[in-house]
Coordinates of C-alpha atoms in Angstrom, one line a residue:
Chain J
X24 CA 82.3 72.6 122.6
X25 CA 84.0 72.3 119.3
X26 CA 82.0 75.1 117.9
X27 CA 82.6 77.1 120.9
X28 CA 86.4 76.7 120.5
X29 CA 86.2 77.7 116.9
X30 CA 84.1 80.8 117.5
X31 CA 86.6 81.7 120.3
X32 CA 89.6 81.8 118.0
X33 CA 88.6 85.0 115.9
X34 CA 87.2 86.5 119.1
X35 CA 90.5 86.0 120.8
X36 CA 92.4 87.5 117.9
X37 CA 90.1 90.7 118.2
X38 CA 90.7 90.9 121.8
X39 CA 94.2 90.4 121.6
X40 CA 94.3 93.7 119.6
X41 CA 92.6 95.6 122.5
X42 CA 96.0 96.9 123.9
X43 CA 98.6 99.0 121.8
X44 CA 96.6 98.0 118.5
X45 CA 98.4 99.8 115.6
X46 CA 95.8 101.4 113.5
X47 CA 98.0 103.3 111.2
X48 CA 95.0 104.7 109.5
X49 CA 94.4 107.1 112.5
X50 CA 97.9 108.6 111.7
X51 CA 96.5 109.9 108.4
X52 CA 94.8 112.6 110.1
X53 CA 97.8 114.3 111.7
X54 CA 99.9 113.8 108.5
X55 CA 97.0 115.7 106.5
X56 CA 97.1 118.4 109.1
X57 CA 100.7 119.1 108.3
X58 CA 99.6 120.4 105.0
X59 CA 96.9 122.7 106.3
X60 CA 98.5 126.0 107.2
X61 CA 99.0 127.1 103.7
X62 CA 95.3 127.1 103.2
X63 CA 94.6 129.2 106.2
X64 CA 94.9 132.9 107.0
X65 CA 96.4 134.0 110.2
X66 CA 93.0 134.2 112.1
X67 CA 92.2 130.7 111.0
X68 CA 95.5 129.5 112.0
X69 CA 94.9 130.9 115.3
X70 CA 91.6 129.4 115.7
X71 CA 93.3 125.9 114.7
X72 CA 96.0 126.5 117.3
X73 CA 93.6 127.1 119.8
X74 CA 91.6 123.9 119.1
X75 CA 94.9 122.1 119.8
X76 CA 95.2 123.8 123.1
X77 CA 91.6 122.6 124.0
X78 CA 92.6 119.1 122.9
X79 CA 94.9 119.0 125.9
X80 CA 92.3 120.7 128.1
X81 CA 89.8 118.5 127.0
X82 CA 91.6 115.0 127.4
X83 CA 93.1 116.0 130.7
X84 CA 89.7 117.0 132.2
X85 CA 88.1 113.7 130.7
X86 CA 90.5 111.7 132.7
X87 CA 89.0 112.9 136.0
X88 CA 85.2 113.4 134.9
X89 CA 85.1 110.7 132.3
X90 CA 87.4 107.9 133.2
X91 CA 87.5 108.4 137.1
X92 CA 83.9 109.4 137.0
X93 CA 84.5 112.1 139.9
X94 CA 82.6 115.3 139.9
X95 CA 85.8 117.4 140.3
X96 CA 86.0 120.8 138.5
X97 CA 89.5 122.1 139.2
X98 CA 90.4 121.7 135.5
X99 CA 90.4 125.7 135.0
X100 CA 93.0 125.9 137.6
X101 CA 95.1 123.4 136.1
X102 CA 94.8 125.4 133.0
X103 CA 95.4 128.9 134.6
X104 CA 98.2 127.6 136.7
X105 CA 99.9 126.3 133.6
X106 CA 99.4 129.3 131.6
X107 CA 100.6 131.7 134.5
X108 CA 103.4 129.2 135.2
X109 CA 104.8 129.4 131.7
X110 CA 104.1 133.2 131.3
X111 CA 105.9 134.0 134.5
X112 CA 108.9 131.5 133.9
X113 CA 109.3 133.4 130.6
X114 CA 108.7 136.9 131.7
X115 CA 110.3 136.8 135.2
X116 CA 113.3 134.2 134.6
X117 CA 113.8 134.8 131.1
X118 CA 113.3 131.2 130.2
X119 CA 112.5 130.2 126.6
X120 CA 109.1 128.9 126.2
X121 CA 110.3 125.3 125.4
X122 CA 111.9 125.1 128.7
X123 CA 108.5 126.0 130.5
X124 CA 106.4 123.4 129.0
X125 CA 107.1 120.5 131.4
X126 CA 107.3 122.9 134.4
X127 CA 103.9 123.9 133.3
X128 CA 102.8 120.4 133.4
X129 CA 104.2 119.8 136.6
X130 CA 102.6 122.9 138.3
X131 CA 99.4 121.6 136.8
X132 CA 99.9 118.0 138.2
X133 CA 100.8 119.4 141.6
X134 CA 97.5 121.3 141.4
X135 CA 96.1 118.0 140.4
X136 CA 97.5 116.4 143.6
X137 CA 96.2 119.1 145.9
X138 CA 92.8 118.9 144.5
X139 CA 92.6 115.2 144.7
X140 CA 92.9 115.4 148.5
X141 CA 89.3 115.7 149.3
X142 CA 88.4 113.0 146.9
X143 CA 91.1 110.7 148.3
X144 CA 89.6 111.4 151.7
X145 CA 86.5 110.3 150.5
X146 CA 84.5 113.5 149.4
X147 CA 82.2 112.7 146.6
X148 CA 79.4 114.3 144.3
X149 CA 78.3 117.8 145.1
X150 CA 80.6 118.1 147.9
X151 CA 83.6 117.3 145.8
X152 CA 82.1 119.6 143.0
X153 CA 81.7 122.5 145.2
X154 CA 85.1 122.1 146.7
X155 CA 86.9 121.6 143.5
X156 CA 85.0 124.7 142.1
X157 CA 86.2 126.8 145.0
X158 CA 89.7 125.9 144.6
X159 CA 89.4 127.2 140.7
X160 CA 87.7 130.4 142.0
X161 CA 90.7 130.8 144.6
X162 CA 93.2 130.3 141.9
X163 CA 91.5 133.2 139.8
X164 CA 91.3 135.3 142.8
X165 CA 95.0 134.8 143.4
X166 CA 95.9 135.9 139.8
X167 CA 93.7 139.0 140.4
X168 CA 95.2 140.0 143.8
X169 CA 98.7 138.8 143.5
X170 CA 99.4 142.0 141.5
X171 CA 103.3 142.1 142.1
X172 CA 103.4 138.7 140.4
X173 CA 100.8 138.6 137.8
X174 CA 100.0 142.2 137.2
X175 CA 96.4 141.5 138.5
X176 CA 93.4 142.1 136.4
X177 CA 95.3 144.0 133.9
X178 CA 96.9 140.9 132.7
X179 CA 100.5 140.3 131.8
X180 CA 102.3 140.2 128.5
X181 CA 103.9 137.0 127.4
X182 CA 107.3 137.9 126.0
X183 CA 107.5 137.1 122.3
X184 CA 109.3 134.1 121.5
X185 CA 111.7 133.2 118.6
X186 CA 111.5 130.8 115.8
X187 CA 109.7 128.3 115.7
X188 CA 107.3 130.0 118.1
X189 CA 107.2 133.4 116.5
X190 CA 104.2 133.1 114.3
X191 CA 101.0 131.2 114.6
X192 CA 101.8 129.0 111.6
X193 CA 105.0 128.0 113.1
X194 CA 103.5 127.4 116.5
X195 CA 100.9 125.1 114.8
X196 CA 103.6 122.5 114.1
X197 CA 105.0 122.6 117.7
X198 CA 101.3 122.4 119.2
X199 CA 100.4 119.5 116.8
X200 CA 103.3 117.5 118.1
X201 CA 102.4 118.3 121.6
X202 CA 98.7 117.2 121.0
X203 CA 99.8 114.0 119.5
X204 CA 102.3 113.2 122.2
X205 CA 99.5 114.0 124.9
X206 CA 97.0 111.9 122.9
X207 CA 99.2 109.0 122.3
X208 CA 100.5 109.0 126.1
X209 CA 96.9 109.2 127.5
X210 CA 95.6 106.5 125.1
X211 CA 98.3 104.3 126.4
X212 CA 97.5 105.0 130.0
X213 CA 93.8 104.5 129.6
X214 CA 94.2 101.2 127.5
X215 CA 96.4 99.7 130.3
X216 CA 95.8 98.5 133.8
X217 CA 95.9 102.0 134.9
X218 CA 92.8 102.9 132.8
X219 CA 91.0 99.8 133.8
X220 CA 91.7 100.8 137.4
X221 CA 90.1 104.1 136.6
X222 CA 87.1 102.6 135.0
X223 CA 86.8 100.2 137.9
X224 CA 86.8 103.0 140.4
X225 CA 84.1 104.8 138.4
X226 CA 82.2 101.6 138.2
X227 CA 82.2 100.5 141.9
X228 CA 84.9 101.6 144.3
X229 CA 84.3 98.8 146.7
X230 CA 84.6 96.0 144.0
X231 CA 87.6 97.9 142.6
X232 CA 89.4 97.6 146.1
X233 CA 88.4 94.0 146.5
X234 CA 90.3 93.5 143.2
X235 CA 93.3 94.6 144.8
X236 CA 93.2 98.0 143.4
X237 CA 94.6 100.8 145.7
X238 CA 91.8 103.2 144.6
X239 CA 93.3 106.3 146.5
X240 CA 96.5 105.9 144.9
X241 CA 94.7 105.6 141.4
X242 CA 92.4 108.7 142.3
X243 CA 95.7 110.7 143.0
X244 CA 97.2 109.5 139.8
X245 CA 94.2 110.4 137.6
X246 CA 94.1 113.8 139.0
X247 CA 97.9 114.3 138.5
X248 CA 97.7 113.1 135.1
X249 CA 94.8 115.4 134.3
X250 CA 96.7 118.4 135.8
X251 CA 100.0 117.5 134.0
X252 CA 98.3 117.4 130.3
X253 CA 96.1 120.5 131.1
X254 CA 99.0 122.4 132.6
X255 CA 101.0 121.7 129.3
X256 CA 97.8 123.1 127.5
X257 CA 98.2 126.1 129.7
X258 CA 101.7 126.8 128.4
X259 CA 100.6 126.4 124.9
X260 CA 97.8 128.9 125.8
X261 CA 100.2 131.3 127.1
X262 CA 102.4 131.5 124.0
X263 CA 99.5 131.6 121.7
X264 CA 97.4 134.5 123.0
X265 CA 100.4 136.6 124.2
X266 CA 98.5 138.2 126.9
X267 CA 97.3 136.3 130.0
X268 CA 94.4 137.7 132.2
X269 CA 92.3 136.2 135.1
X270 CA 89.0 136.2 133.2
X271 CA 90.5 133.6 130.9
X272 CA 90.1 131.2 133.9
X273 CA 86.6 131.9 135.3
X274 CA 83.4 129.8 135.5
X275 CA 82.4 130.5 132.0
X276 CA 85.8 128.9 130.7
X277 CA 85.1 126.0 133.1
X278 CA 81.7 125.5 131.4
X279 CA 83.4 125.7 127.9
X280 CA 86.0 122.9 129.2
X281 CA 83.2 120.9 130.6
X282 CA 81.2 121.0 127.4
X283 CA 84.2 119.9 125.3
X284 CA 84.2 116.7 127.3
X285 CA 80.5 116.4 127.2
X286 CA 79.9 117.2 123.7
X287 CA 82.7 114.8 122.5
X288 CA 81.7 112.1 124.6
X289 CA 82.2 111.5 128.4
X290 CA 85.0 109.2 129.0
X291 CA 86.1 109.0 125.4
X292 CA 89.6 110.1 124.5
X293 CA 88.9 110.8 120.9
X294 CA 85.5 112.3 122.0
X295 CA 87.5 115.0 124.0
X296 CA 89.6 115.8 120.8
X297 CA 86.4 116.0 118.7
X298 CA 84.7 118.2 121.1
X299 CA 87.6 120.5 121.2
X300 CA 87.6 120.8 117.6
X301 CA 83.7 121.3 117.4
X302 CA 83.3 123.8 120.3
X303 CA 86.4 126.0 119.4
X304 CA 86.0 126.1 115.9
X305 CA 82.3 126.1 115.1
X306 CA 81.3 129.3 117.1
X307 CA 84.1 131.1 115.1
X308 CA 82.0 130.9 111.9
X309 CA 79.7 133.3 113.5
X310 CA 82.4 135.7 114.9
X311 CA 80.8 138.7 112.9
X312 CA 77.6 138.4 114.6
X313 CA 77.9 139.5 118.0
X314 CA 76.1 137.5 120.8
X315 CA 75.3 134.9 118.2
X316 CA 78.4 132.8 119.0
X317 CA 77.2 132.0 122.6
X318 CA 73.7 131.1 121.1
X319 CA 75.2 128.7 118.8
X320 CA 77.4 127.2 121.6
X321 CA 74.6 126.9 123.8
X322 CA 72.4 125.5 121.1
X323 CA 75.0 123.0 120.0
X324 CA 75.4 121.6 123.7
X325 CA 71.7 121.1 124.2
X326 CA 71.2 119.3 120.8
X327 CA 74.2 117.0 121.3
X328 CA 73.2 116.1 124.9
X329 CA 69.5 115.6 123.9
X330 CA 70.1 113.4 120.9
X331 CA 73.6 112.1 121.3
X332 CA 73.9 111.7 125.0
X333 CA 77.2 109.8 124.4
X334 CA 78.5 112.6 122.6
X335 CA 79.6 113.2 119.1
X336 CA 82.0 110.3 119.3
X337 CA 79.0 107.9 119.2
X338 CA 77.9 109.2 115.8
X339 CA 81.4 108.2 114.6
X340 CA 81.1 104.8 116.4
X341 CA 77.9 104.4 114.4
X342 CA 79.3 105.3 111.1
X343 CA 82.3 103.2 111.4
X344 CA 83.3 100.0 113.3
X345 CA 86.8 101.2 113.2
X346 CA 86.1 103.9 115.6
X347 CA 83.7 101.8 117.5
X348 CA 86.3 99.4 118.6
X349 CA 89.2 101.6 118.8
X350 CA 87.7 104.7 120.6
X351 CA 84.3 104.0 121.8
X352 CA 82.4 101.7 124.1
X353 CA 78.6 101.6 124.6
Chain H
X11 CA 92.7 68.1 157.0
X12 CA 95.9 67.0 158.6
X13 CA 97.1 70.6 158.3
X14 CA 96.5 72.1 161.8
X15 CA 96.8 75.6 160.9
X16 CA 93.6 77.0 159.4
X17 CA 93.7 79.2 156.2
X18 CA 91.3 81.8 157.9
X19 CA 90.8 82.1 161.6
X20 CA 88.4 84.4 163.5
X21 CA 89.0 84.8 167.0
X22 CA 86.2 86.5 169.1
X23 CA 85.6 89.1 166.4
X24 CA 83.3 91.9 167.5
X25 CA 81.8 94.6 165.2
X26 CA 79.9 97.6 166.3
X27 CA 78.0 100.2 164.4
X28 CA 77.3 103.3 166.4
X29 CA 76.7 101.3 169.6
X30 CA 74.9 98.5 168.0
X31 CA 76.7 95.3 168.1
X32 CA 76.4 93.6 164.6
X33 CA 78.9 90.9 165.2
X34 CA 79.4 89.5 168.8
X35 CA 82.4 87.7 169.7
X36 CA 82.4 85.4 166.8
X37 CA 85.1 82.7 166.3
X38 CA 85.5 80.2 163.5
X39 CA 88.0 78.9 161.2
X40 CA 88.2 77.9 157.5
X41 CA 90.8 75.3 156.1
X42 CA 92.3 75.1 152.6
X43 CA 90.1 73.1 150.5
X44 CA 87.0 73.4 152.7
X45 CA 83.7 74.8 151.7
X46 CA 82.2 76.6 154.8
X47 CA 78.8 78.0 154.6
X48 CA 77.6 81.0 156.6
X49 CA 73.8 81.0 157.1
X50 CA 71.2 82.8 159.4
X51 CA 68.3 85.2 159.0
X52 CA 68.6 88.7 157.6
X53 CA 70.5 90.9 160.0
X54 CA 72.3 88.0 161.6
X55 CA 75.6 89.7 161.0
X56 CA 76.8 87.4 158.1
X57 CA 77.6 90.1 155.8
X58 CA 79.3 92.1 158.3
X59 CA 81.5 89.2 159.0
X60 CA 82.3 89.1 155.4
X61 CA 83.1 92.7 155.3
X62 CA 85.3 92.5 158.3
X63 CA 87.4 89.7 156.9
X64 CA 87.7 91.6 153.4
X65 CA 88.5 94.9 155.1
X66 CA 85.5 96.9 154.3
X67 CA 84.5 97.1 157.8
X68 CA 86.7 97.5 160.9
X69 CA 86.5 95.3 164.0
X70 CA 86.5 96.6 167.4
X71 CA 87.9 93.6 169.3
X72 CA 89.2 90.3 168.4
X73 CA 91.6 89.1 165.7
X74 CA 91.3 87.9 162.0
X75 CA 94.2 85.9 160.9
X76 CA 94.9 84.6 157.3
X77 CA 97.6 82.2 156.8
X78 CA 98.8 82.9 160.1
X79 CA 99.0 86.7 159.9
X80 CA 96.6 89.2 161.3
X81 CA 94.6 91.0 158.5
X82 CA 91.9 92.6 160.4
X83 CA 91.5 96.4 159.8
X84 CA 93.9 96.4 156.9
X85 CA 92.6 98.1 153.8
X86 CA 90.7 95.9 151.4
X87 CA 93.2 96.1 148.5
X88 CA 96.0 94.8 150.8
X89 CA 93.8 92.0 152.2
X90 CA 92.9 91.2 148.5
X91 CA 96.7 91.1 147.6
X92 CA 97.4 88.7 150.5
X93 CA 95.0 86.4 148.8
X94 CA 91.6 86.8 150.1
X95 CA 89.2 87.5 147.3
X96 CA 85.5 88.1 147.4
X97 CA 82.4 88.5 145.2
X98 CA 79.6 90.8 146.0
X99 CA 75.8 90.1 146.5
X100 CA 75.0 92.5 143.6
X101 CA 76.6 95.1 141.5
X102 CA 80.2 93.9 141.8
X103 CA 80.6 93.3 138.2
X104 CA 81.3 96.3 135.7
X105 CA 78.1 95.8 133.6
X106 CA 79.2 98.0 130.6
X107 CA 82.5 96.2 130.3
X108 CA 83.1 93.0 128.6
X109 CA 83.7 89.6 130.4
X110 CA 87.2 89.9 129.5
X111 CA 87.8 93.3 130.9
X112 CA 86.2 92.4 134.0
X113 CA 88.5 89.7 134.5
X114 CA 91.5 91.9 133.5
X115 CA 90.4 94.1 136.5
X116 CA 90.5 91.2 138.6
X117 CA 94.3 90.5 137.3
X118 CA 95.2 94.1 138.2
X119 CA 97.8 93.2 140.8
X120 CA 99.2 90.5 138.5
X121 CA 100.2 93.0 135.9
X122 CA 103.2 94.7 137.2
X123 CA 103.3 97.5 134.6
X124 CA 105.0 100.8 135.3
X125 CA 103.5 104.1 134.5
X126 CA 106.6 105.4 132.7
X127 CA 107.4 102.2 130.6
X128 CA 103.8 102.2 129.7
X129 CA 103.6 105.8 128.5
X130 CA 106.8 105.5 126.7
X131 CA 105.4 102.4 125.0
X132 CA 108.1 100.0 125.7
X133 CA 108.1 96.5 124.4
X134 CA 107.8 95.1 127.7
X135 CA 104.9 97.0 128.9
X136 CA 103.1 96.1 125.7
X137 CA 103.9 92.5 126.4
X138 CA 102.8 92.6 130.0
X139 CA 99.3 93.8 128.8
X140 CA 99.1 91.2 126.1
X141 CA 100.2 88.4 128.6
X142 CA 97.3 89.7 131.1
X143 CA 94.8 89.5 128.2
X144 CA 96.1 85.8 127.3
X145 CA 95.9 84.9 131.0
X146 CA 92.3 86.3 131.4
X147 CA 91.0 84.2 128.4
X148 CA 92.6 81.2 129.9
X149 CA 90.8 82.0 133.3
X150 CA 87.6 82.2 131.5
X151 CA 88.3 78.8 129.9
X152 CA 88.6 77.3 133.3
X153 CA 84.8 77.9 134.1
X154 CA 84.0 77.2 130.3
X155 CA 82.9 80.7 129.5
X156 CA 85.7 81.6 127.3
X157 CA 83.1 82.1 124.5
X158 CA 81.7 84.9 126.4
X159 CA 84.9 87.0 126.5
X160 CA 83.8 89.8 124.3
X161 CA 80.2 90.0 125.7
X162 CA 79.3 93.0 127.7
X163 CA 78.6 91.6 131.2
X164 CA 75.3 93.6 131.6
X165 CA 73.9 91.5 128.6
X166 CA 74.6 88.1 130.0
X167 CA 72.2 85.9 132.0
X168 CA 72.5 86.0 135.9
X169 CA 74.4 82.6 135.9
X170 CA 77.0 83.4 133.5
X171 CA 77.4 86.8 135.3
X172 CA 78.1 84.9 138.5
X173 CA 80.5 82.9 136.7
X174 CA 82.4 85.9 135.4
X175 CA 82.4 87.3 138.8
X176 CA 83.8 84.0 140.2
X177 CA 86.5 83.9 137.5
X178 CA 87.3 87.6 138.3
X179 CA 87.9 86.8 142.0
X180 CA 90.0 83.8 141.2
X181 CA 92.4 85.8 138.5
X182 CA 95.1 86.0 141.1
X183 CA 94.6 82.4 142.2
X184 CA 93.8 83.3 146.0
X185 CA 93.9 80.8 148.5
X186 CA 90.6 81.9 150.0
X187 CA 87.4 82.9 148.2
X188 CA 84.5 84.7 149.9
X189 CA 81.2 84.1 148.1
X190 CA 78.4 86.5 149.1
X191 CA 75.1 84.8 148.1
X192 CA 76.3 83.7 144.8
X193 CA 72.9 81.9 143.9
X194 CA 70.7 85.0 144.1
X195 CA 68.5 85.3 141.1
X196 CA 69.7 82.0 139.6
X197 CA 67.4 79.3 138.0
X198 CA 67.3 76.0 139.9
X199 CA 69.6 74.2 137.0
X200 CA 72.1 77.1 137.2
X201 CA 72.2 76.7 141.1
X202 CA 73.1 73.3 140.7
X203 CA 75.9 74.2 138.2
X204 CA 77.1 76.8 140.6
X205 CA 77.3 74.0 143.3
X206 CA 79.4 71.8 141.1
X207 CA 81.9 74.8 140.2
X208 CA 82.2 75.5 144.1
X209 CA 82.9 71.9 144.8
X210 CA 85.3 71.6 142.0
X211 CA 87.3 74.7 143.1
X212 CA 87.6 73.4 146.7
X213 CA 88.6 69.8 145.6
X214 CA 90.7 70.4 142.7
X215 CA 92.5 73.7 143.7
X216 CA 92.3 73.4 147.3
X217 CA 90.7 76.9 147.8
X218 CA 89.1 77.7 151.0
X219 CA 85.4 78.9 150.2
X220 CA 83.4 80.8 152.7
X221 CA 80.0 81.1 151.4
X222 CA 77.1 83.3 152.4
X223 CA 73.9 81.7 151.1
X224 CA 70.1 81.5 151.6
X225 CA 69.5 78.7 149.1
X226 CA 69.5 75.9 151.7
X227 CA 69.8 72.9 149.4
X228 CA 72.8 74.5 147.8
X229 CA 74.2 75.0 151.2
X230 CA 73.6 71.4 152.2
X231 CA 75.0 69.9 148.8
X232 CA 78.2 71.9 148.8
X233 CA 79.3 72.6 152.4
X234 CA 81.8 70.7 154.5
X235 CA 80.6 72.7 157.5
X236 CA 77.8 75.1 158.3
X237 CA 78.1 77.9 160.7
X238 CA 74.9 79.4 161.9
X239 CA 74.4 82.9 163.0
X240 CA 71.7 84.9 164.7
X241 CA 71.6 88.3 166.1
X242 CA 75.4 88.8 165.6
X243 CA 76.5 85.6 167.5
X244 CA 77.5 82.1 166.1
X245 CA 74.9 79.7 167.3
X246 CA 76.0 76.4 165.6
X247 CA 79.0 75.3 163.7
X248 CA 79.0 71.7 162.5
X249 CA 78.6 69.3 159.5
X250 CA 75.6 69.9 157.3
X251 CA 73.9 66.7 158.6
X252 CA 74.2 67.8 162.2
X253 CA 72.9 71.3 161.4
X254 CA 70.2 69.8 159.4
X255 CA 69.2 67.6 162.0
X256 CA 69.2 70.5 164.6
X257 CA 65.6 71.2 163.9
X258 CA 65.7 74.0 166.4
X259 CA 68.3 75.9 164.5
X260 CA 66.5 75.5 161.1
X261 CA 63.0 76.6 162.7
X262 CA 64.3 79.4 164.7
X263 CA 66.8 80.8 162.0
X264 CA 65.7 79.8 158.7
X265 CA 62.0 79.8 159.3
X266 CA 61.5 76.1 157.8
X267 CA 62.7 72.6 158.8

């Protein structure tokens, strides 16, 4: 009994840090990133900015497929609606980009709520997958055919913005702040009773409800959160590419987004960040070999899923216990 | 026992599945501090009665009252919130989570944390989460499994898993606990321990316990009352001694005397 009590004390201290644990060492990375731009040329800077866009796209997607564990694939719709939403608010209403960020998130969140309806009504697995895929395709069809608004498949030009959004290098700092905010907010969400409710729903919905969790409300919330974060990613994408067209939101794009989540580590927030970095940046190395990029991309996915089914984040967890208990669970 | 109003009262409850009557006009009551066992052969409708009480199955006629208020056909999370908590025959635990995290899920309703405060990282929301963690540790200590807090539930032996599941169900201090075959897969000594825990919860905390169980010795040892079901109907409802003496009941419905 005494030894049990004694061994409990340190275990308890460790568990007490589970929530809102301050691990200042993790802030080192964003601080170091602040000094990155001078070392990059414009193209490299653009790639890094795209990584930051995909950080949001990945962590949002992960909430639904990784944490809630639902086979819902409307992510590309949230992304597209956020992108078009931001671009249209700028082009048609003359809003400054900064004012379109939250609306883009809200548009994404609304799309999240709409696509959560089948899931809330009990649709699961392949049926949910095909319904949510169809929604994504329907949105792409809309961008193509609502020509008066979106200029159809020609694509629309995003008005150029003033400082600090005028150059890739300046945008980088804005994007970095948004990515950090999204990561911190999602981390807090997932580490709280909301995250536990998501995980409980993934584990066993009947048991989750028996524990007093209103499962439908949490499914809706998970989709809305996902849509919000990804929609903001869309606003970043709009200002970053300057030219928005429907093919950016097709099936191939969805596969890339799914790969970000899977390669990083399904269900892991930091995994999605890693997945975004690796899958966006690595293929760029082979940019001068046409066709080779896709090959690298495909081989990378196969290798990671074969040898690290828990994603690249599991590798980090093996290397450092710091990652293991902060960001990764077996 | 002087309390005339029962904690849980089933009144002529009938459940049908596509024309098949799984539970046929069943009535019984469970009082606070009472351990009531529900026994019968497979397919007798025990689990369906459980699911009806916990809101996982709709009833077609009759009524289920908890604490004097009707709860039938309410969603499971509402019934859970009213104070009727259950365990599952299998798969009710989150195996890839620690014991502590499982109990934290059980505490869900007791952490009134609000999304915006949480995302903004207010002191209060952090305090609420820490308080929940502290409470979860306390709860694990009650059944003397505090040292398992950090262990993944999937790695625990069956008996300890069962204890974690009971702690999780008890997290919000429910007046009524439904235990669905808690002794499945347990060794005889752990079964005895489980019996002690069940008696303790009823005696010390005044929890009403409804228990589905096949292990007949456990039923006879812990129950104040035994309800026997067969083919959807209640066929006996009495003290263990009376039911035990009713050889017909045992032979017909349990296959051994």
